[in-house]
mmCIF file of C-alpha atoms in Angstrom:
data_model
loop_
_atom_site.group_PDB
_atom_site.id
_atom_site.type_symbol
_atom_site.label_atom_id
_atom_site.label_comp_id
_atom_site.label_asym_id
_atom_site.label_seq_id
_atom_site.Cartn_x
_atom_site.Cartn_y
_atom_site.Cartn_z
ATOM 1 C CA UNK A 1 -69.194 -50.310 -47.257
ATOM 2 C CA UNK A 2 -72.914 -48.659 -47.474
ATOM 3 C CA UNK A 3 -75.793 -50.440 -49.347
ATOM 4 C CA UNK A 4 -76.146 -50.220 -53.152
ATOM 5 C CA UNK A 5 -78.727 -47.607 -53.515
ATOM 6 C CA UNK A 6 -81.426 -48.348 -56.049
ATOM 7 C CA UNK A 7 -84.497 -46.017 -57.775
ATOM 8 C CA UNK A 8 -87.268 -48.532 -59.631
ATOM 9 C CA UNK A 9 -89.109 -46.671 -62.494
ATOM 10 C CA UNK A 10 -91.846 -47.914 -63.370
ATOM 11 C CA UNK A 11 -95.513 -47.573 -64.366
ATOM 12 C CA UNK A 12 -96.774 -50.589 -62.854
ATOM 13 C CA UNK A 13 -97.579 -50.303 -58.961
ATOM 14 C CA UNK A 14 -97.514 -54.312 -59.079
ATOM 15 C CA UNK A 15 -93.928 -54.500 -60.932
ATOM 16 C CA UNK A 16 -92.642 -51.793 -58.905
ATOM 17 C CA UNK A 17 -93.464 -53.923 -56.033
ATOM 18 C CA UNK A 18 -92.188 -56.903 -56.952
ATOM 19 C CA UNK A 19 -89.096 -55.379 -58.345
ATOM 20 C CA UNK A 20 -88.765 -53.456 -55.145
ATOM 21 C CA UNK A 21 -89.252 -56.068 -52.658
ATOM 22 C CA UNK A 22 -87.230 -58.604 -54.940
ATOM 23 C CA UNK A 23 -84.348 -55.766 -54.688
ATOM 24 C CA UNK A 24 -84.571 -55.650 -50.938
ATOM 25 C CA UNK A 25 -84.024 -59.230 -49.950
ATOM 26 C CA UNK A 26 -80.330 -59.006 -51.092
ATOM 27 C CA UNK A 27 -78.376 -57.480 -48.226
ATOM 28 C CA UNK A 28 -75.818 -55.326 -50.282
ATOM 29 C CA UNK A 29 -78.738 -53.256 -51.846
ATOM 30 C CA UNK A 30 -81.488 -50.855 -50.951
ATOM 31 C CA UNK A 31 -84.712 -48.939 -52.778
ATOM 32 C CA UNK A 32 -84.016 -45.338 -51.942
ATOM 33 C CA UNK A 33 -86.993 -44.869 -54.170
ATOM 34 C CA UNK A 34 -89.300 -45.559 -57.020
ATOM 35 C CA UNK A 35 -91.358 -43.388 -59.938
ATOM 36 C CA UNK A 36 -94.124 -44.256 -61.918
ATOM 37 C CA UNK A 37 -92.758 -42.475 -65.154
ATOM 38 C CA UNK A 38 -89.121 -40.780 -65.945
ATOM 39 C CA UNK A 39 -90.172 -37.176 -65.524
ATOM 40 C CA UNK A 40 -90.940 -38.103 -61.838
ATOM 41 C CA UNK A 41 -87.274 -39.965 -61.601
ATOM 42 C CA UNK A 42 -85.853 -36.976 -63.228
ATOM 43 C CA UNK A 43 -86.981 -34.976 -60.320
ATOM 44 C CA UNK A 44 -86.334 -37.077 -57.763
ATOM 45 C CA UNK A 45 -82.635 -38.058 -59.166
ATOM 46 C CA UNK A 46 -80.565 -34.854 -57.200
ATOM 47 C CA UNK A 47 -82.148 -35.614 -53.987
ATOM 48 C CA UNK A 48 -82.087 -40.063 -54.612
ATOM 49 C CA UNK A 49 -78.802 -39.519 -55.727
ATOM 50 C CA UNK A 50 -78.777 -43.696 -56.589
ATOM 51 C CA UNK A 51 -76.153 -45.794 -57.498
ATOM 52 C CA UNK A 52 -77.842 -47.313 -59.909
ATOM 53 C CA UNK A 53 -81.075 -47.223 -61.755
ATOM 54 C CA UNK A 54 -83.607 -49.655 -63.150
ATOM 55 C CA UNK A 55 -86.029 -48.086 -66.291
ATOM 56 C CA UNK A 56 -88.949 -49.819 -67.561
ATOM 57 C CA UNK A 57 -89.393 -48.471 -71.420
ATOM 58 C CA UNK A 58 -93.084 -48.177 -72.203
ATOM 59 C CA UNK A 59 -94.381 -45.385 -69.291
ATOM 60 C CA UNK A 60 -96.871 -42.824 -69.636
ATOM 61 C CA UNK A 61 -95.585 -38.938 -69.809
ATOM 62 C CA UNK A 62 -92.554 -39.886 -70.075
ATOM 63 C CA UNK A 63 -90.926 -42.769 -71.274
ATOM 64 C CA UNK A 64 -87.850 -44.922 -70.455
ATOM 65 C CA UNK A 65 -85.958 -44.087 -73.598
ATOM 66 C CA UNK A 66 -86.506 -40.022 -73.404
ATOM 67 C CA UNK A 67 -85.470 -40.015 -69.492
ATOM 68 C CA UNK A 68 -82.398 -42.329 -70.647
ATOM 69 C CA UNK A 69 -81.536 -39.387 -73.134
ATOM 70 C CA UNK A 70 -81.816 -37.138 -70.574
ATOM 71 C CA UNK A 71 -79.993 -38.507 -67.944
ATOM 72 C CA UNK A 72 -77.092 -39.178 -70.499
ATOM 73 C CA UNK A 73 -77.219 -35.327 -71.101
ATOM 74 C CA UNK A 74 -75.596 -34.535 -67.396
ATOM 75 C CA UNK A 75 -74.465 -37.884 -66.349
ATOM 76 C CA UNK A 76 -72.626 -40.208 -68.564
ATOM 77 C CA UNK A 77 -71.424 -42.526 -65.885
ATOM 78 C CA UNK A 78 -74.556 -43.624 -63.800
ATOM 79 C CA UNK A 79 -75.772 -47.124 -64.786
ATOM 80 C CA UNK A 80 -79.105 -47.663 -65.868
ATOM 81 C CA UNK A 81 -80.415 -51.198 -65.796
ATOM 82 C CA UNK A 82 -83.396 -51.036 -68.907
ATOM 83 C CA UNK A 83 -86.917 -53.294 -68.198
ATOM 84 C CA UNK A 84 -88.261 -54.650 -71.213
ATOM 85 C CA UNK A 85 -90.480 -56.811 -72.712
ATOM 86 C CA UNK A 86 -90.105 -59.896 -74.507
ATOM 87 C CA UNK A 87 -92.098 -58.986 -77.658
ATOM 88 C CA UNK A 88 -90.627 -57.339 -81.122
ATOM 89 C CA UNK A 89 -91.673 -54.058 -80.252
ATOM 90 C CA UNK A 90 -89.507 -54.430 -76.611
ATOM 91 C CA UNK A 91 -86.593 -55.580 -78.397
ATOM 92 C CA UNK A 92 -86.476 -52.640 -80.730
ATOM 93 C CA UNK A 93 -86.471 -50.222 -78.195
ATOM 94 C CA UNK A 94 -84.158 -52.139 -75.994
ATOM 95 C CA UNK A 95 -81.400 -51.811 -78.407
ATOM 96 C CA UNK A 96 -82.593 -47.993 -78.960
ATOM 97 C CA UNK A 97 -81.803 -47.760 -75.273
ATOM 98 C CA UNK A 98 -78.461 -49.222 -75.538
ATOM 99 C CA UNK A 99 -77.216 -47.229 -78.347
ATOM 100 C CA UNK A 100 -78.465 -44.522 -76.009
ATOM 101 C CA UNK A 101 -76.400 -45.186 -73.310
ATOM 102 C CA UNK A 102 -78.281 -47.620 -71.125
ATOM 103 C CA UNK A 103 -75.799 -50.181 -69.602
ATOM 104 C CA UNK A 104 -77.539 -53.313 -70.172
ATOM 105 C CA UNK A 105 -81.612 -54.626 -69.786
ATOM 106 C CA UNK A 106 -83.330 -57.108 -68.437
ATOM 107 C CA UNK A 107 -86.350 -58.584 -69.928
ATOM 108 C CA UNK A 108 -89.797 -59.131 -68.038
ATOM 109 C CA UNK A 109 -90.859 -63.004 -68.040
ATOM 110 C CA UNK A 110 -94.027 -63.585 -70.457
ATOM 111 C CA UNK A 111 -96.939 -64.878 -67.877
ATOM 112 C CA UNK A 112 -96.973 -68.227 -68.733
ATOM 113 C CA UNK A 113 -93.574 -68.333 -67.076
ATOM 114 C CA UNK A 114 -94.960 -67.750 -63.508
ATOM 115 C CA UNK A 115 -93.118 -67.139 -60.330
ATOM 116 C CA UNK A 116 -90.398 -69.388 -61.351
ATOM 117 C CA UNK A 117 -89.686 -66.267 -64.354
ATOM 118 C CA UNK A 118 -90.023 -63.782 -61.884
ATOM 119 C CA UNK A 119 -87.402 -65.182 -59.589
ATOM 120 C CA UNK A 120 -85.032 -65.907 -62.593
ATOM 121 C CA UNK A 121 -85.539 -62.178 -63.395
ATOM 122 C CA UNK A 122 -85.504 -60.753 -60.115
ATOM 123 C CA UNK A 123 -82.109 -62.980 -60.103
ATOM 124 C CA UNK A 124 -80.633 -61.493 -62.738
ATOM 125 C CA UNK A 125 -81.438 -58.001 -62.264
ATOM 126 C CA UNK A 126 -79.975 -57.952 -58.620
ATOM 127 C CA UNK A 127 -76.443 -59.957 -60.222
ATOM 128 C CA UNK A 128 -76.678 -56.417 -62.827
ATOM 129 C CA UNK A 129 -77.477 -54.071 -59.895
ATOM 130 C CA UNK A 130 -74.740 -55.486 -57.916
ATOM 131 C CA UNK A 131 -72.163 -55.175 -60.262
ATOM 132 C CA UNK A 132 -72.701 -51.618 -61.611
ATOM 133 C CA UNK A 133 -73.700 -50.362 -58.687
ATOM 134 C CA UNK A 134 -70.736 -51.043 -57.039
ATOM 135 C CA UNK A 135 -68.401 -49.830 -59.541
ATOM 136 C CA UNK A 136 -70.354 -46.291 -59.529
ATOM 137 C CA UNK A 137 -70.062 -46.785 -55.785
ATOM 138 C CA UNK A 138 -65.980 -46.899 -56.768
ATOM 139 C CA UNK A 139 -65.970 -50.060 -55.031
ATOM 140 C CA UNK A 140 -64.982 -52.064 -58.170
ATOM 141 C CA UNK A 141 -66.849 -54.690 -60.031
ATOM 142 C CA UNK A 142 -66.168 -57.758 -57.898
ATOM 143 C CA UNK A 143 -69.441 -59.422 -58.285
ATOM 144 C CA UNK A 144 -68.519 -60.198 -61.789
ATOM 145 C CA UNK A 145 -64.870 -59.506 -62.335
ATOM 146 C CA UNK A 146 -62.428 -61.590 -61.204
ATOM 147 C CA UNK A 147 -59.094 -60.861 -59.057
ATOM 148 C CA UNK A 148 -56.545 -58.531 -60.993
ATOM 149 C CA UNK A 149 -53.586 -60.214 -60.286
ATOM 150 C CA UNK A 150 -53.650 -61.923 -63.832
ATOM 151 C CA UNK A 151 -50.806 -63.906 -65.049
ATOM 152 C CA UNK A 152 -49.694 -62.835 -68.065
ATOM 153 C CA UNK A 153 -50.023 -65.997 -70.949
ATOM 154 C CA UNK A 154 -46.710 -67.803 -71.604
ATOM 155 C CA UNK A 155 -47.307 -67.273 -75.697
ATOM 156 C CA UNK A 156 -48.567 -64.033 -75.548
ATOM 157 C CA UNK A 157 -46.995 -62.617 -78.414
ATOM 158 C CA UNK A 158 -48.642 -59.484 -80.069
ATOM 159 C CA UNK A 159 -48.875 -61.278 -83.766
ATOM 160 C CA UNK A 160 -50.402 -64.374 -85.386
ATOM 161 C CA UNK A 161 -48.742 -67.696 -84.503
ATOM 162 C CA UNK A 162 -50.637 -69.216 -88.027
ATOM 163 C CA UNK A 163 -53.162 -69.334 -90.673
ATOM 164 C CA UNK A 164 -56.484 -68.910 -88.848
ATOM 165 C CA UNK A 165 -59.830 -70.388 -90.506
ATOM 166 C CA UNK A 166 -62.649 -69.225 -88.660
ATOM 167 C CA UNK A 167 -63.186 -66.566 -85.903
ATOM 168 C CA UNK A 168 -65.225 -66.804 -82.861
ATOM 169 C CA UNK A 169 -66.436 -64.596 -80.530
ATOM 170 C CA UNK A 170 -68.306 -64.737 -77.207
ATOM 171 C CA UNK A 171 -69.594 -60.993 -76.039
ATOM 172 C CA UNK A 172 -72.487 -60.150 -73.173
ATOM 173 C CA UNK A 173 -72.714 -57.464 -71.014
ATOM 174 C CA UNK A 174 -72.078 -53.998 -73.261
ATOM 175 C CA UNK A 175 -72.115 -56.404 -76.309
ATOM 176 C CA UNK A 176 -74.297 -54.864 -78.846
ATOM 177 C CA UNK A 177 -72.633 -51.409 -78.459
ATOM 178 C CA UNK A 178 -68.898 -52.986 -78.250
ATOM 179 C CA UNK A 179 -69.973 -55.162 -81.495
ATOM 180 C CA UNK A 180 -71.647 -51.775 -83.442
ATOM 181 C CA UNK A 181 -68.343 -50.370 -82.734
ATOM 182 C CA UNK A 182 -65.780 -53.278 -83.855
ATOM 183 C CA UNK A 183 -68.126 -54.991 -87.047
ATOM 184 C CA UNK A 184 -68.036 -52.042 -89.278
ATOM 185 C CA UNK A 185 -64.077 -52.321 -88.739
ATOM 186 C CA UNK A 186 -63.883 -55.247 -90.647
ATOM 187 C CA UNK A 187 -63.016 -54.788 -94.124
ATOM 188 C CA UNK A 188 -64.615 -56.084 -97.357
ATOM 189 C CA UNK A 189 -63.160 -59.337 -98.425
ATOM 190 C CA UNK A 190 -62.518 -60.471 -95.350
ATOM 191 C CA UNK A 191 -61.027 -64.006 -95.766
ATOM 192 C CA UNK A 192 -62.486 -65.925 -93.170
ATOM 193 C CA UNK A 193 -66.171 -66.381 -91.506
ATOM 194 C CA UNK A 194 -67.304 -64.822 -88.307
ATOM 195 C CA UNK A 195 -69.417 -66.895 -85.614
ATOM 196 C CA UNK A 196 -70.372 -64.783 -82.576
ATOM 197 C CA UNK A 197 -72.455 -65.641 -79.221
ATOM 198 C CA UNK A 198 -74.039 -62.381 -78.040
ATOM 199 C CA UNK A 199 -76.086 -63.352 -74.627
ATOM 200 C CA UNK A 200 -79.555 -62.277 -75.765
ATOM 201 C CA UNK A 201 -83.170 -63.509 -75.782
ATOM 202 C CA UNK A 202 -85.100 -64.704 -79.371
ATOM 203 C CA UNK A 203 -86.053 -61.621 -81.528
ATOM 204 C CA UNK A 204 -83.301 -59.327 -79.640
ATOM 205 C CA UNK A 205 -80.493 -61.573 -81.784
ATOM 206 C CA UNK A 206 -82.560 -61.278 -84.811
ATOM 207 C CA UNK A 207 -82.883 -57.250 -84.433
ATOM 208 C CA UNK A 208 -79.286 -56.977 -83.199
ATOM 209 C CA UNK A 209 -77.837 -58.667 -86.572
ATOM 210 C CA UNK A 210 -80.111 -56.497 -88.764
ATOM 211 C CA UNK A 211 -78.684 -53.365 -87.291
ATOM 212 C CA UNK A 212 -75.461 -55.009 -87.371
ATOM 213 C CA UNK A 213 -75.939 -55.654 -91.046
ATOM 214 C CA UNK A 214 -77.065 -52.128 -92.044
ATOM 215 C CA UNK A 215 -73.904 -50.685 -90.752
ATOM 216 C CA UNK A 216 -71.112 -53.301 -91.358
ATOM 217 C CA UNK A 217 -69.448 -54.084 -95.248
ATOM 218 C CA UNK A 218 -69.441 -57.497 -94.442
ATOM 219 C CA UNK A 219 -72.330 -59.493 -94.398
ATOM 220 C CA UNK A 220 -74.027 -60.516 -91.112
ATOM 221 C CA UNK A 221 -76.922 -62.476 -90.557
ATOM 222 C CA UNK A 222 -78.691 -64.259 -87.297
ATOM 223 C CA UNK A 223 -77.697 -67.701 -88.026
ATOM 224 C CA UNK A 224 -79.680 -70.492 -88.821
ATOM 225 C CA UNK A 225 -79.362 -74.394 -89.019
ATOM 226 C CA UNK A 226 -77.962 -75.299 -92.217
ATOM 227 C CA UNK A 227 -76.145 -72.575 -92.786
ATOM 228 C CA UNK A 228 -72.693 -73.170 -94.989
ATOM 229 C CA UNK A 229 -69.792 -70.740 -93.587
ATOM 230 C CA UNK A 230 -68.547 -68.529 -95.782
ATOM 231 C CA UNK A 231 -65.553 -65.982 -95.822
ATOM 232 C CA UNK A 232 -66.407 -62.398 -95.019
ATOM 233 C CA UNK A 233 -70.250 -63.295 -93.596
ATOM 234 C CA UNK A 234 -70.540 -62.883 -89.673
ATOM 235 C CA UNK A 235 -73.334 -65.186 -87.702
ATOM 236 C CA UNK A 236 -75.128 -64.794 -84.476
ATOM 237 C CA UNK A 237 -76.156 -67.280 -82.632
ATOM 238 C CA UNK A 238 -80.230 -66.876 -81.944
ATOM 239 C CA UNK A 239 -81.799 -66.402 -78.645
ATOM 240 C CA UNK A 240 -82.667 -69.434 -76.684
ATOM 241 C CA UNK A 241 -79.919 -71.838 -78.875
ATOM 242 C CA UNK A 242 -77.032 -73.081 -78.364
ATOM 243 C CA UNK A 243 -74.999 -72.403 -82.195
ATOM 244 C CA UNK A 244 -72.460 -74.973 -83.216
ATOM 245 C CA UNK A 245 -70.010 -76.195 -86.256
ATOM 246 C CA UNK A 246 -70.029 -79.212 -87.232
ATOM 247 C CA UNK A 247 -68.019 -80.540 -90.161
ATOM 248 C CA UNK A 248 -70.850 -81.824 -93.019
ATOM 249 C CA UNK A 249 -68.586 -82.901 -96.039
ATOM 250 C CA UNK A 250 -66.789 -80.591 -97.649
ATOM 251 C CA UNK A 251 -68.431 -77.523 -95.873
ATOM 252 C CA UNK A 252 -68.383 -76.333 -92.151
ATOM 253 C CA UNK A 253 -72.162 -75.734 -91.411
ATOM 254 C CA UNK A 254 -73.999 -74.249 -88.528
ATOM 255 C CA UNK A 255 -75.873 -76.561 -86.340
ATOM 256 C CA UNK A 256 -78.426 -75.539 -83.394
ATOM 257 C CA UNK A 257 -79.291 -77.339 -80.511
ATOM 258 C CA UNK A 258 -81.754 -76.323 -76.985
ATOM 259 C CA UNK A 259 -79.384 -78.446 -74.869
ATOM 260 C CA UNK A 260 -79.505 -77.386 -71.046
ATOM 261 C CA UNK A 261 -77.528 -73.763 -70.340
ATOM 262 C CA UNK A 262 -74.067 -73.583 -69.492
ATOM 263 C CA UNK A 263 -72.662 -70.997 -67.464
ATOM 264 C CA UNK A 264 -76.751 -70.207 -67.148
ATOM 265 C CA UNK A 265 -76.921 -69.029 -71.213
ATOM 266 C CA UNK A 266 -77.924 -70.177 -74.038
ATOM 267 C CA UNK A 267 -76.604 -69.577 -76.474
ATOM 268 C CA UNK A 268 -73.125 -70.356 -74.580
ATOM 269 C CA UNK A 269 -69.651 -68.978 -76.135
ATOM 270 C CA UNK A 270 -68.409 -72.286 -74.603
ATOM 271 C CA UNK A 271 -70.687 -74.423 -76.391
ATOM 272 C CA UNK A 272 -69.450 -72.701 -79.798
ATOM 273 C CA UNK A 273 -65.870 -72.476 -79.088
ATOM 274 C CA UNK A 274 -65.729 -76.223 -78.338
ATOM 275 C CA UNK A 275 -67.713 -76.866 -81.588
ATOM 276 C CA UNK A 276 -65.368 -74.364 -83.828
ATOM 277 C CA UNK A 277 -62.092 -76.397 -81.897
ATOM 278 C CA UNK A 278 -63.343 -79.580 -82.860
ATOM 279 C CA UNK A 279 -63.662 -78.476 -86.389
ATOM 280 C CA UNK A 280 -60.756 -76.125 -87.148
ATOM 281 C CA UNK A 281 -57.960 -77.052 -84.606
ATOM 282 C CA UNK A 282 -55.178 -74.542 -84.310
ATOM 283 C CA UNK A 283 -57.471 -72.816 -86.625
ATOM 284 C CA UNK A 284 -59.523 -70.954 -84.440
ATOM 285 C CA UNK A 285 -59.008 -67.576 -83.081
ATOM 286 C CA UNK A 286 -61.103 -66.938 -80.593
ATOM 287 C CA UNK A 287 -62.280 -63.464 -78.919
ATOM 288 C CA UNK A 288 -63.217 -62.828 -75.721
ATOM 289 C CA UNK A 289 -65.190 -59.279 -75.413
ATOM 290 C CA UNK A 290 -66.975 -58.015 -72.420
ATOM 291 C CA UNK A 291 -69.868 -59.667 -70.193
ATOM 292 C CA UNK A 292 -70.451 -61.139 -66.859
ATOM 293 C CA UNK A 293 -69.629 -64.206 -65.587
ATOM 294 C CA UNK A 294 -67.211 -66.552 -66.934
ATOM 295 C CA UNK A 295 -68.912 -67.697 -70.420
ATOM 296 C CA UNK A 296 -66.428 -68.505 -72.750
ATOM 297 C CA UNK A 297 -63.494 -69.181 -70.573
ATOM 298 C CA UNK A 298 -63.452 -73.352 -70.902
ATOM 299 C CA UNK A 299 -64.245 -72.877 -74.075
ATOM 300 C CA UNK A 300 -61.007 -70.750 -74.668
ATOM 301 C CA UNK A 301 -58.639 -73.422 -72.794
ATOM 302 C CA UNK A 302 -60.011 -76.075 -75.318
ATOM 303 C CA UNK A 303 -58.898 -73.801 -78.139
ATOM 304 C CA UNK A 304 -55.293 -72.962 -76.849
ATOM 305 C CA UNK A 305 -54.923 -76.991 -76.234
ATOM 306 C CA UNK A 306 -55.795 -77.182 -79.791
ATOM 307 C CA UNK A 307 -53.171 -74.003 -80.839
ATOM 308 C CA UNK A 308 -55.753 -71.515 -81.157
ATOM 309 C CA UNK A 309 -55.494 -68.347 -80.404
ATOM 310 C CA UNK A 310 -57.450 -66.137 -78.197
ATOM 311 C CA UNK A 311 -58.045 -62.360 -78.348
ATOM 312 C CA UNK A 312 -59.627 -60.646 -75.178
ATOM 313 C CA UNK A 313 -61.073 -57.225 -74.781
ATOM 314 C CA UNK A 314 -59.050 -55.082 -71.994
ATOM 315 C CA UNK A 315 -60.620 -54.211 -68.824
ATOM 316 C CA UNK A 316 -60.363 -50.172 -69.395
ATOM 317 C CA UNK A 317 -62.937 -50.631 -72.445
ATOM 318 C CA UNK A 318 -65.556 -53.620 -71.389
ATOM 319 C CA UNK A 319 -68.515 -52.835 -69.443
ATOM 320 C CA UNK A 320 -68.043 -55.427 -67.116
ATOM 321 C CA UNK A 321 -65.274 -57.259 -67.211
ATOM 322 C CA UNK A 322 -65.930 -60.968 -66.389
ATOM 323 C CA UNK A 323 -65.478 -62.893 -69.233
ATOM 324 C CA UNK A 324 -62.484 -61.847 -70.392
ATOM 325 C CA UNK A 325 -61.433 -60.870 -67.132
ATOM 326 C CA UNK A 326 -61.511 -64.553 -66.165
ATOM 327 C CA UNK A 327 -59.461 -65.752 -69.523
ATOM 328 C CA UNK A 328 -56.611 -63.104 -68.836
ATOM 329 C CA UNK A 329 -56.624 -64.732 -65.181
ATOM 330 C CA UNK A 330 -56.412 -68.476 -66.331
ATOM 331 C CA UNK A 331 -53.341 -67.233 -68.461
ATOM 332 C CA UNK A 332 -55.030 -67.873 -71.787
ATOM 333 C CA UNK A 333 -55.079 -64.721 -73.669
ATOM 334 C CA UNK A 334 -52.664 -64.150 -76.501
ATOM 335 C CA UNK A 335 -53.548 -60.305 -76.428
ATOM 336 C CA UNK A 336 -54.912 -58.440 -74.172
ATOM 337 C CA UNK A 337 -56.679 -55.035 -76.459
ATOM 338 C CA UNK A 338 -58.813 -52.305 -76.053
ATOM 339 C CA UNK A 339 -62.105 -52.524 -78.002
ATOM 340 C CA UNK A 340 -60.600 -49.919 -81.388
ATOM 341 C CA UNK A 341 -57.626 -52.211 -81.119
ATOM 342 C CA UNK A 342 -59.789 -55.597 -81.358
ATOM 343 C CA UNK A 343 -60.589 -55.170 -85.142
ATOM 344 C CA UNK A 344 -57.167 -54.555 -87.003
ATOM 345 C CA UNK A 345 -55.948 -57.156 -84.446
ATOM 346 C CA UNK A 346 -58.393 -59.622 -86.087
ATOM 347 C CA UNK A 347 -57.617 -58.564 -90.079
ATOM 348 C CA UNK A 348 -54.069 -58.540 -89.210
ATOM 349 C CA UNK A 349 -54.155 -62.400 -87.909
ATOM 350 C CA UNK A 350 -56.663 -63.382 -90.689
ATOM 351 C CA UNK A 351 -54.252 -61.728 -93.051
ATOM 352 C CA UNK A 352 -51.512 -63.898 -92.152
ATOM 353 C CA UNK A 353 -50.296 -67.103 -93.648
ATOM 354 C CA UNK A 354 -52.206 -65.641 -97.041
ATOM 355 C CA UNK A 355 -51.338 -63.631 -100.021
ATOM 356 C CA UNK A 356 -53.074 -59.798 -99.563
ATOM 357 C CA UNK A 357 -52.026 -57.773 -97.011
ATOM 358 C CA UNK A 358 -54.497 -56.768 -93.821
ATOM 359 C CA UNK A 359 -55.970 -53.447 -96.267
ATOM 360 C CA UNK A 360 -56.376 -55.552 -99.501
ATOM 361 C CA UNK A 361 -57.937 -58.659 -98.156
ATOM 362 C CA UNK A 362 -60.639 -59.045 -101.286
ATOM 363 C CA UNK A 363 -61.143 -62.337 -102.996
ATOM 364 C CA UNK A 364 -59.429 -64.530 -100.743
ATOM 365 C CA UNK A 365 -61.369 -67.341 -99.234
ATOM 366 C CA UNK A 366 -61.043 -69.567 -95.816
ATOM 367 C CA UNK A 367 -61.327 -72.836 -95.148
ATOM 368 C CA UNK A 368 -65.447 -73.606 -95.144
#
C-alpha cells in the first residue's frame, strides 16, 4: 500500500514547516506539496492529486473557506482537514467550513501552550490524515474503525423496550453537520431532555449550540452548571468539561467537572453516559453517532447493564465510524440506523410508555 499523500496550505512558512515535517515523521504519510494560499492549491490540486488535504482558514488572496467551496464544486469526496484558531472569530469560520463540506478541523495551540501543544496537534492531525486519507485511498478507515465482523446485539429489537427519561448522545468526527441534520427533526413538545457530548474546544460548543438553536423547534443551549433538565431543551456539554447529571432533590441538574480526559476528550460521552445511568437507570437511551476512537463505548455497556437502550449511527452515513463502530462490535447496540433514520427512531422511543403518539408529543413532560 503507497503512502498517504498530503498538500499543507498555508500562509505561514513557519506552520507549513512544522506541519510538514510533523506530517513526515509518520511512515504511512507523505507531503506531495504545500501552498501559501488556496488559489495556489487550486492549481496545484490536478497535478498533487493528494489524498487528503490540510487548509488553514485566514490566507491572503485566497482564503481557506472560498478554496473549500471550490473544491466542493468538482470534488465532493476528497477530505479536507480545516486549521484553525482557537479564538471566536476561528470558531465561526470553522463551523462555516464544515457546513461547507470540510471533513473535520483541527485547532492551532495558543502560544502559551508551547511545544507540548504543537505535538498534541501535530498528533491529532496525523490520527485525521490517517484515517481519511486512507479511506479516499479506498483502503478503508482502519485507523479509527474497528473490525466489521460485528455481532449483532442479543436484544436488538427495532422498538422501545420502556419508558425512557432522558436521552444522551455522544457525537465527534462529522458531528456538527450529522447534529444540524438530526436536531431540527425533533418535534415540538418533545417529552424528554436532550444531553449531548460533541468533541469540541471552548467557544466552538458555545457557537455550535447557537446555530443549533436557530434552526431546531426545540430549545438548545450550551450547558451550564446548575442547569435543571427539562423536557424538550437539548444541552451541550462545553469545551474543555466534562458534563454530568447528578440527582439534586427533586430535579436532575447538570454538573461540570475538569477531571483528567478519558478516551483523550473532554468533554467525554463516557463520563456523561455513566452520570445519566446512575441517575435514570433503564431510563436512558443512549446514542452513539459518528467520531473517532472509541468515546462512548464503556459508557454504553454501563447503560445496557442498567436496561438502557442504545441507538448507533450506521457506518454508510458517519464520517468515520469509530465510535459507534466499536459499540455495534461489543454487541451493544439496540439499532443500528442511518443518520435520517436516527430522529423518528428517538420520538418514537420517547413516545412510548406515554399518552400522545410520536407526531403529537406536546405538553407531556419527563422525569427531571
Amino acid at each position: 500500500m503507497g503512502k498517504i499523500r498530503v498538500l499543507v496550505v498555508d500562509d505561514s512558512v513557519v506552520v507549513r514547516r512544522l506541519l510538514s515535517d510533523g506530517i513526515a515523521r509518520d511512515p504511512a504519510l507523505e507531503v506531495v506539496g504545500t501552498a501559501s494560499h488556496g488559489g495556489i492549491a487550486l492549481k496545484k490540486l490536478p497535478a498533487l492529486n493528494p489524498d487528503v488535504v490540510t487548509m488553514d482558514i485566514e490566507m491572503p488572496e485566497m482564503d481557506g473557506l472560498t478554496a473549500l467551496a471550490e473544491i466542493r464544486k468538482t470534488d465532493r469526496k476528497l477530505p479536507v482537514v480545516m486549521v484553525s484558531s482557537l479564538t471566536e472569530r476561528g470558531a465561526v469560520a470553522t463551523l462555516d467550513a464544515l457546513a461547507l463540506g470540510a471533513t473535520d478541523y483541527v485547532t492551532k495551540p495558543s502560544a502559551v501552550a508551547g511545544a507540548a501543544g504543537q505535538e498534541a496537534m501535530l498528533a491529532e492531525l496525523i490520527a485525521k490524515l490517517k484515517a481519511f486519507g486512507g479511506r479516499h485511498l479506498g483502503t478503508g478507515n482502519r485507523f479509527a474503525t474497528p473490525a466489521r465482523a460485528a455481532r449483532p446485539s442479543s436484544l436488538a429489537s427495532g422498538g422501545a423496550r420502556r419508558r425512557i427519561d432522558v436521552v444522551a448522545i455522544g457525537i465527534s468526527t462529522g458531528g456538527p453537520n450529522a447534529l444540524a441534520a438530526m436536531i431540527p427533526q425533533i418535534p415540538a413538545g418533545f417529552p424528554v431532555p436532550i444531553v449531548i457530548v460533541q468533541h469540541m474546544p471552548p467557544l466552538f460548543t458555545k457557537l455550535l449550540a447557537d446555530r443549533l438553536a436557530a434552526r431546531a423547534v426545540i430549545a438548545v443551549k450550551e450547558g451550564a452548571a446548575g442547569d435543571r433538565l427539562q423536557p424538550g431543551t437539548a444541552y451541550i456539554a462545553p469545551g474543555n468539561h466534562h458534563m454530568l447529571v447528578r440527582r439534586v432533590g427533586p430535579s436532575a441538574t447538570i454538573v461540570l467537572e475538569q477531571g483528567p480526559p478519558e478516551n483523550s476528550c473532554r468533554p467525554a460521552a463516557d463520563v456523561l453516559f455513566r452520570s445519566v445511568a446512575d441517575v435514570y437507570g433503564a431510563g436512558v437511551l443512549a446514542v452513539v453517532m459518528t467520531g473517532m476512537g472509541q468515546d462512548g463505548l464503556a459508557g454504553s455497556g454501563i447503560i445496557r447493564d442498567r436496561g438502557g437502550q442504545v441507538l448507533v449511527q450506521d457506518e454508510e452515513s458517519s464520517v468515520v465510524w469509530g465510535m459507534p463502530g466499536f459499540v455495534v462490535e461489543a454487541g451493544l447496540a439496540d439499532e443500528v440506523l442511518s443518520l435520517e433514520a436516527l430522529a423518528p427512531a428517538i420520538v418514537r422511543r420517547a413516545a412510548f410508555g406515554r399518552a400522545s403518539p410520536p407526531a403529537a408529543l406536546g405538553g407531556v413532560g419527563g422525569r427531571g
